[in-house]
Short mmCIF file of C-alpha atoms in Angstrom, two decimals:
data_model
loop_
_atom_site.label_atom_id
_atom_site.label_comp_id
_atom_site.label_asym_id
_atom_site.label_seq_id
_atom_site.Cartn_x
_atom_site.Cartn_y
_atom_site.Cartn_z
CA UNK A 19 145.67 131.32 93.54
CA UNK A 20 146.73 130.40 97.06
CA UNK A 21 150.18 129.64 95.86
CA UNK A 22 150.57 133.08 93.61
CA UNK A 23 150.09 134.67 96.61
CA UNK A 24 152.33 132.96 98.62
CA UNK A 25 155.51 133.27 96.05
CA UNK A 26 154.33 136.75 95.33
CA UNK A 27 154.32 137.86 98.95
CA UNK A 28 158.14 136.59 99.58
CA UNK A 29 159.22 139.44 101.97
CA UNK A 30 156.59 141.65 101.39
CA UNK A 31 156.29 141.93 105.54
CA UNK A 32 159.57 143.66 105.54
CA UNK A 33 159.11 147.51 106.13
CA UNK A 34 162.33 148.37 104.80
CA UNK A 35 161.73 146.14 101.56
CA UNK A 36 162.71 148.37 98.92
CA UNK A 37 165.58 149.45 100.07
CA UNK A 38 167.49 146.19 101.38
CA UNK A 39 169.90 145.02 98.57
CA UNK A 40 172.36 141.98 99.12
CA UNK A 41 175.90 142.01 98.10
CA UNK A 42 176.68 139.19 96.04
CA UNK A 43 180.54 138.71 94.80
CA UNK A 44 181.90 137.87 91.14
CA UNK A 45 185.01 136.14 91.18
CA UNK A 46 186.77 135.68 88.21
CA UNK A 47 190.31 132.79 88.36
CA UNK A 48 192.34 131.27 85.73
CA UNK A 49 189.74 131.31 83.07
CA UNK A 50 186.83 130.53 85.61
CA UNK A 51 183.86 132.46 87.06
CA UNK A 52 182.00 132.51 90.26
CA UNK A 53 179.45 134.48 91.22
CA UNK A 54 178.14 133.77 94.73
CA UNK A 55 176.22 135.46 96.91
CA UNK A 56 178.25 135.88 100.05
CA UNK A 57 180.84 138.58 101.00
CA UNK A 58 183.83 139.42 102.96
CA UNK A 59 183.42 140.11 106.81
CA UNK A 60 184.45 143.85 107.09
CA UNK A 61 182.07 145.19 104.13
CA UNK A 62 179.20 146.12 106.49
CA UNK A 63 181.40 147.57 109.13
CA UNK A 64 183.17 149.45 106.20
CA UNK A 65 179.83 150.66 104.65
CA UNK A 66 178.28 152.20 107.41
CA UNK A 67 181.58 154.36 108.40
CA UNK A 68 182.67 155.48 105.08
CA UNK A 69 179.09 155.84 102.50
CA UNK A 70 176.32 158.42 104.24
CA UNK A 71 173.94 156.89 101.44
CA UNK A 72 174.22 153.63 103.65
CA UNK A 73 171.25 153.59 106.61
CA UNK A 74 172.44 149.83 107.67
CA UNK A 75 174.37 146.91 107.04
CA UNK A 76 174.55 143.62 108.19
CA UNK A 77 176.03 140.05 107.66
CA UNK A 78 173.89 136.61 108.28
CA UNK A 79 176.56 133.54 108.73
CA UNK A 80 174.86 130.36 107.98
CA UNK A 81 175.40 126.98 109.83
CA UNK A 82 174.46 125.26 107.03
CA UNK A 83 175.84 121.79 108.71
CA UNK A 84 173.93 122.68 111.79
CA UNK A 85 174.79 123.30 115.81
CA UNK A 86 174.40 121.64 118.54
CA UNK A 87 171.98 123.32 121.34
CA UNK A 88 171.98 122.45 125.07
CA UNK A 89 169.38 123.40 127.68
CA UNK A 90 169.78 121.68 130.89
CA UNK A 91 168.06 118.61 129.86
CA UNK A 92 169.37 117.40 126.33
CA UNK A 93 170.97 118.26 123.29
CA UNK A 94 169.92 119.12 120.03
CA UNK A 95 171.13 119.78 116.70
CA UNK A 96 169.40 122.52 115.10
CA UNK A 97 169.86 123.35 111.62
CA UNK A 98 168.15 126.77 111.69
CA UNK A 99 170.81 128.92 113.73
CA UNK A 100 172.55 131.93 112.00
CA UNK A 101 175.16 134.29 113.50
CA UNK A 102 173.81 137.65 112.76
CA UNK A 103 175.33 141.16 113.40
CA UNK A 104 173.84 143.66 115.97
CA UNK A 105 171.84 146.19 113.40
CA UNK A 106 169.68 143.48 112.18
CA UNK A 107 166.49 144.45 113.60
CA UNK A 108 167.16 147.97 112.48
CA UNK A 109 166.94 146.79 108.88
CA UNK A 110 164.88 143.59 109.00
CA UNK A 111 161.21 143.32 110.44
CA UNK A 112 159.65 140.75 113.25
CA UNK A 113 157.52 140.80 115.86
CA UNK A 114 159.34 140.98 119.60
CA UNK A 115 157.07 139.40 121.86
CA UNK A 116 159.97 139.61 124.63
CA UNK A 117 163.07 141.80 125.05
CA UNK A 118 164.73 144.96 123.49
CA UNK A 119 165.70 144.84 119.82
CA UNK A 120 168.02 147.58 119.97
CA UNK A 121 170.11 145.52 122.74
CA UNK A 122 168.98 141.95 121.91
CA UNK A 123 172.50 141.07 120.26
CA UNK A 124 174.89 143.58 121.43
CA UNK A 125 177.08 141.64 122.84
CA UNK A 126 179.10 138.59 122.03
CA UNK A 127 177.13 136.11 124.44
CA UNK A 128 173.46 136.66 123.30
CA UNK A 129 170.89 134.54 121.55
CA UNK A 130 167.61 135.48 119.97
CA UNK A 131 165.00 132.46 119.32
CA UNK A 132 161.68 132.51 117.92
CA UNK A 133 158.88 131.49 119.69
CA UNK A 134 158.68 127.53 118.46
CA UNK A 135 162.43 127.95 119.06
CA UNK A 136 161.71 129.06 122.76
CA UNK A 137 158.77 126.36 123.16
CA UNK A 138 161.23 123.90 122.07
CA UNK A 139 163.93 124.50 124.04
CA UNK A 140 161.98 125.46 127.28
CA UNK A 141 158.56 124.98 127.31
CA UNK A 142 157.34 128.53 126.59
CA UNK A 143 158.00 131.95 125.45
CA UNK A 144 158.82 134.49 128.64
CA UNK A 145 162.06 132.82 128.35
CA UNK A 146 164.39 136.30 128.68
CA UNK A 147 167.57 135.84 130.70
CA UNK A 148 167.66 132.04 130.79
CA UNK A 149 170.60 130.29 129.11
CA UNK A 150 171.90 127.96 125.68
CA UNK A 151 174.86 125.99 125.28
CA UNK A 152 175.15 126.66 121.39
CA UNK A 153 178.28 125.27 119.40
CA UNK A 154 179.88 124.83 122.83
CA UNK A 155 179.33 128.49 123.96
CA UNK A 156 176.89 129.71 126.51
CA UNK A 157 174.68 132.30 125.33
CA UNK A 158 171.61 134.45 127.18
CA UNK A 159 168.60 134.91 125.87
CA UNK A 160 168.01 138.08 124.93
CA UNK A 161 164.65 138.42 123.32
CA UNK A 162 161.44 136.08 121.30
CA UNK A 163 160.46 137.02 118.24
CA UNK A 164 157.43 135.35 116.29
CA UNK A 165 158.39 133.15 114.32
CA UNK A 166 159.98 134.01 110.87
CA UNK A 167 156.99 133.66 108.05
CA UNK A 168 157.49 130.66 105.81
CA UNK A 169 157.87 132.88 102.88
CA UNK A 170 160.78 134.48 103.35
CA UNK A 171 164.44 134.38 101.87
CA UNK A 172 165.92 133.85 105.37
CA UNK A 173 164.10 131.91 108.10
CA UNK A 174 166.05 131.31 111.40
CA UNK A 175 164.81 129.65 114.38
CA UNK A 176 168.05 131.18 116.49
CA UNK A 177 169.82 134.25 115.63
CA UNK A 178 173.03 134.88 117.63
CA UNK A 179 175.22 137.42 118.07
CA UNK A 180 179.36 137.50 117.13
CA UNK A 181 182.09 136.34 118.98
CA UNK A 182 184.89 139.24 119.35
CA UNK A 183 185.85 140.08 116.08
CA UNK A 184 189.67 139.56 115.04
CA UNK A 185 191.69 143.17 115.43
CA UNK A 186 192.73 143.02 111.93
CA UNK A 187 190.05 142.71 109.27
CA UNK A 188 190.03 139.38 107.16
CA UNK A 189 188.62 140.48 103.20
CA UNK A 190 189.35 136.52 102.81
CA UNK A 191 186.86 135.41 105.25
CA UNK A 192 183.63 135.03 102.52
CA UNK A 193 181.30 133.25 104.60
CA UNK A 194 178.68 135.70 105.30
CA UNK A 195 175.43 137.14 103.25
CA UNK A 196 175.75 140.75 103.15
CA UNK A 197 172.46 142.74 103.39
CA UNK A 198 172.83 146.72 102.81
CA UNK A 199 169.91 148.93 103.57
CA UNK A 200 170.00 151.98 101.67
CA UNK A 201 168.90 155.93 102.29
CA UNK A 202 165.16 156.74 100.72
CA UNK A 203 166.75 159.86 99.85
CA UNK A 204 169.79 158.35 98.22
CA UNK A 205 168.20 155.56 95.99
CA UNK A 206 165.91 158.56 94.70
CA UNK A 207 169.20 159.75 92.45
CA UNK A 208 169.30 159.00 88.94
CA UNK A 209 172.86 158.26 89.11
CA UNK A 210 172.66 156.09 92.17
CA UNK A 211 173.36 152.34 90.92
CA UNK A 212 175.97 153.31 88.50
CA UNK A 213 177.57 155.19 91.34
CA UNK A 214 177.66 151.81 93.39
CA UNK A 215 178.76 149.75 91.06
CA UNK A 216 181.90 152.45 91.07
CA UNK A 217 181.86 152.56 94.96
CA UNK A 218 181.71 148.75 95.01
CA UNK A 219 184.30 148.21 92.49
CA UNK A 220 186.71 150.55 94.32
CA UNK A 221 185.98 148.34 97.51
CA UNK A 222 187.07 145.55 95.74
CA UNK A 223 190.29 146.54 94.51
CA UNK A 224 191.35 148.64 97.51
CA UNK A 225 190.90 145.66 99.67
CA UNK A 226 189.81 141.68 98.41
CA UNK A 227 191.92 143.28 95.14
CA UNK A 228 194.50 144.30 97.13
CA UNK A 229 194.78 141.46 99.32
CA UNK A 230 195.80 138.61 96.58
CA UNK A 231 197.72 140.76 94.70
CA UNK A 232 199.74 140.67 97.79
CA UNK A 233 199.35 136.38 98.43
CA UNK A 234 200.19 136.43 94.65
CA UNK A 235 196.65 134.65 94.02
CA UNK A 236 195.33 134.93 90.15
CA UNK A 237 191.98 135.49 91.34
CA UNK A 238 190.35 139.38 90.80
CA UNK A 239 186.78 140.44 92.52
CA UNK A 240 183.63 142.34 91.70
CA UNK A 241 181.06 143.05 94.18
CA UNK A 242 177.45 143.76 93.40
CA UNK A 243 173.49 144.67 94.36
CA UNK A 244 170.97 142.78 93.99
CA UNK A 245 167.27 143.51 95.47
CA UNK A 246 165.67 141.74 98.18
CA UNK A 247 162.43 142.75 96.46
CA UNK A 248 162.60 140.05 94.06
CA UNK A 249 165.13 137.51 95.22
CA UNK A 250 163.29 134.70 95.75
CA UNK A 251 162.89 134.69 91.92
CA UNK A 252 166.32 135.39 91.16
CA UNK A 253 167.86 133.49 93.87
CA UNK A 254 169.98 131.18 91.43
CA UNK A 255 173.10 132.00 93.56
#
């Protein structure tokens, strides 16, 4: 019974949990299909200035082989750090025990940790405004948030913000989940998820389409929703 509960509540803390979707991407080359569940870069950026239906959008980047953090005492290598876009406490839910989550990563050189993160790296939580040497960048603390429940899709220990993004956008760089939080209002219409695939589809070829037509690569793209409510028994991807 214990364990129903815990699969069944996957995300269920999320306020915003029926209407977060992720954008997974279909790629179809020479005879061969992928379907993964990362996008390009400039979809959320492109979402939220072009589709009113869109409330938020944001893009995790996983350092899946890990990153090496420095306080002023040693070095670790922690394997639970994500790059995360600024809007990402406007769509996702914790607890700030410190700090502003409006602010928290607003700017390029800004870290958020949890509070075992926080412990870990110095010896408490109040930790706002002291420093991280993460992947060879310094970062500031920003804000402590409780740590990430164990049954959730994405659990972080640090969340940092973005370098500078690159003046021209890259619909080759595919290294980020893409999280879209949708309009109550919006998801209410009958016609709403045909209507994305179509605005989706149109994304695709005006842009990712576009862009190896022009490199000559035999590769076409789909992009698609799929629920957070849900994922973690669906997340085959």
């Amino acid at each position: 019974v214990l364990f129903l509960f815990d699969q069944l509540g996957y995300d269920s803390y999320q306020a915003n949990l029926d209407r977060i979707y992720r954008i997974n991407t279909r790629l179809v080359s020479e005879g061969s299909i992928d379907h993964v569940a990362i996008a390009a870069a400039p979809l959320p950026e492109t979402l939220v200035k072009n589709y009113p239906d869109v409330d938020a959008s944001v893009r995790f980047e996983p350092k899946s082989s890990g990153v090496v953090v420095k306080n002023d005492k040693e070095a670790f290598r922690d394997y639970d750090t994500f790059g995360a876009s600024a809007d990402v406490f406007k769509m996702f839910t914790y607890t700030f025990l410190h700090g502003d989550p409006v602010s928290a990563l607003s700017r390029p050189d800004q870290v958020v940790l949890t509070r075992s993160a926080a412990i870990k790296y110095f010896g408490g939580a109040d930790v706002v405004g002291n420093t991280l040497e993460i992947g060879g960048k310094s970062k500031m603390v920003t804000a402590v948030i409780e740590d990430v429940p164990q049954n959730s899709d994405i659990r972080f220990s640090l969340l940092t913000s973005f370098d500078n993004e690159p003046a021209e956008p890259d619909w080759f760089d595919f290294s980020y989940y893409v999280f879209v939080t949708f309009k109550e209002e919006s998801l209410k219409r009958p016609d709403f998820f045909s209507s994305w695939e179509k605005n989706l589809q149109s994304l695709a070829d005006d842009n990712i389409n576009a862009a190896m037509k022009k490199e000559n690569l035999d590769m076409r793209a789909s992009m698609h929703l799929q629920r957070l409510k849900g994922l973690h028994f669906e997340n085959s991807l």
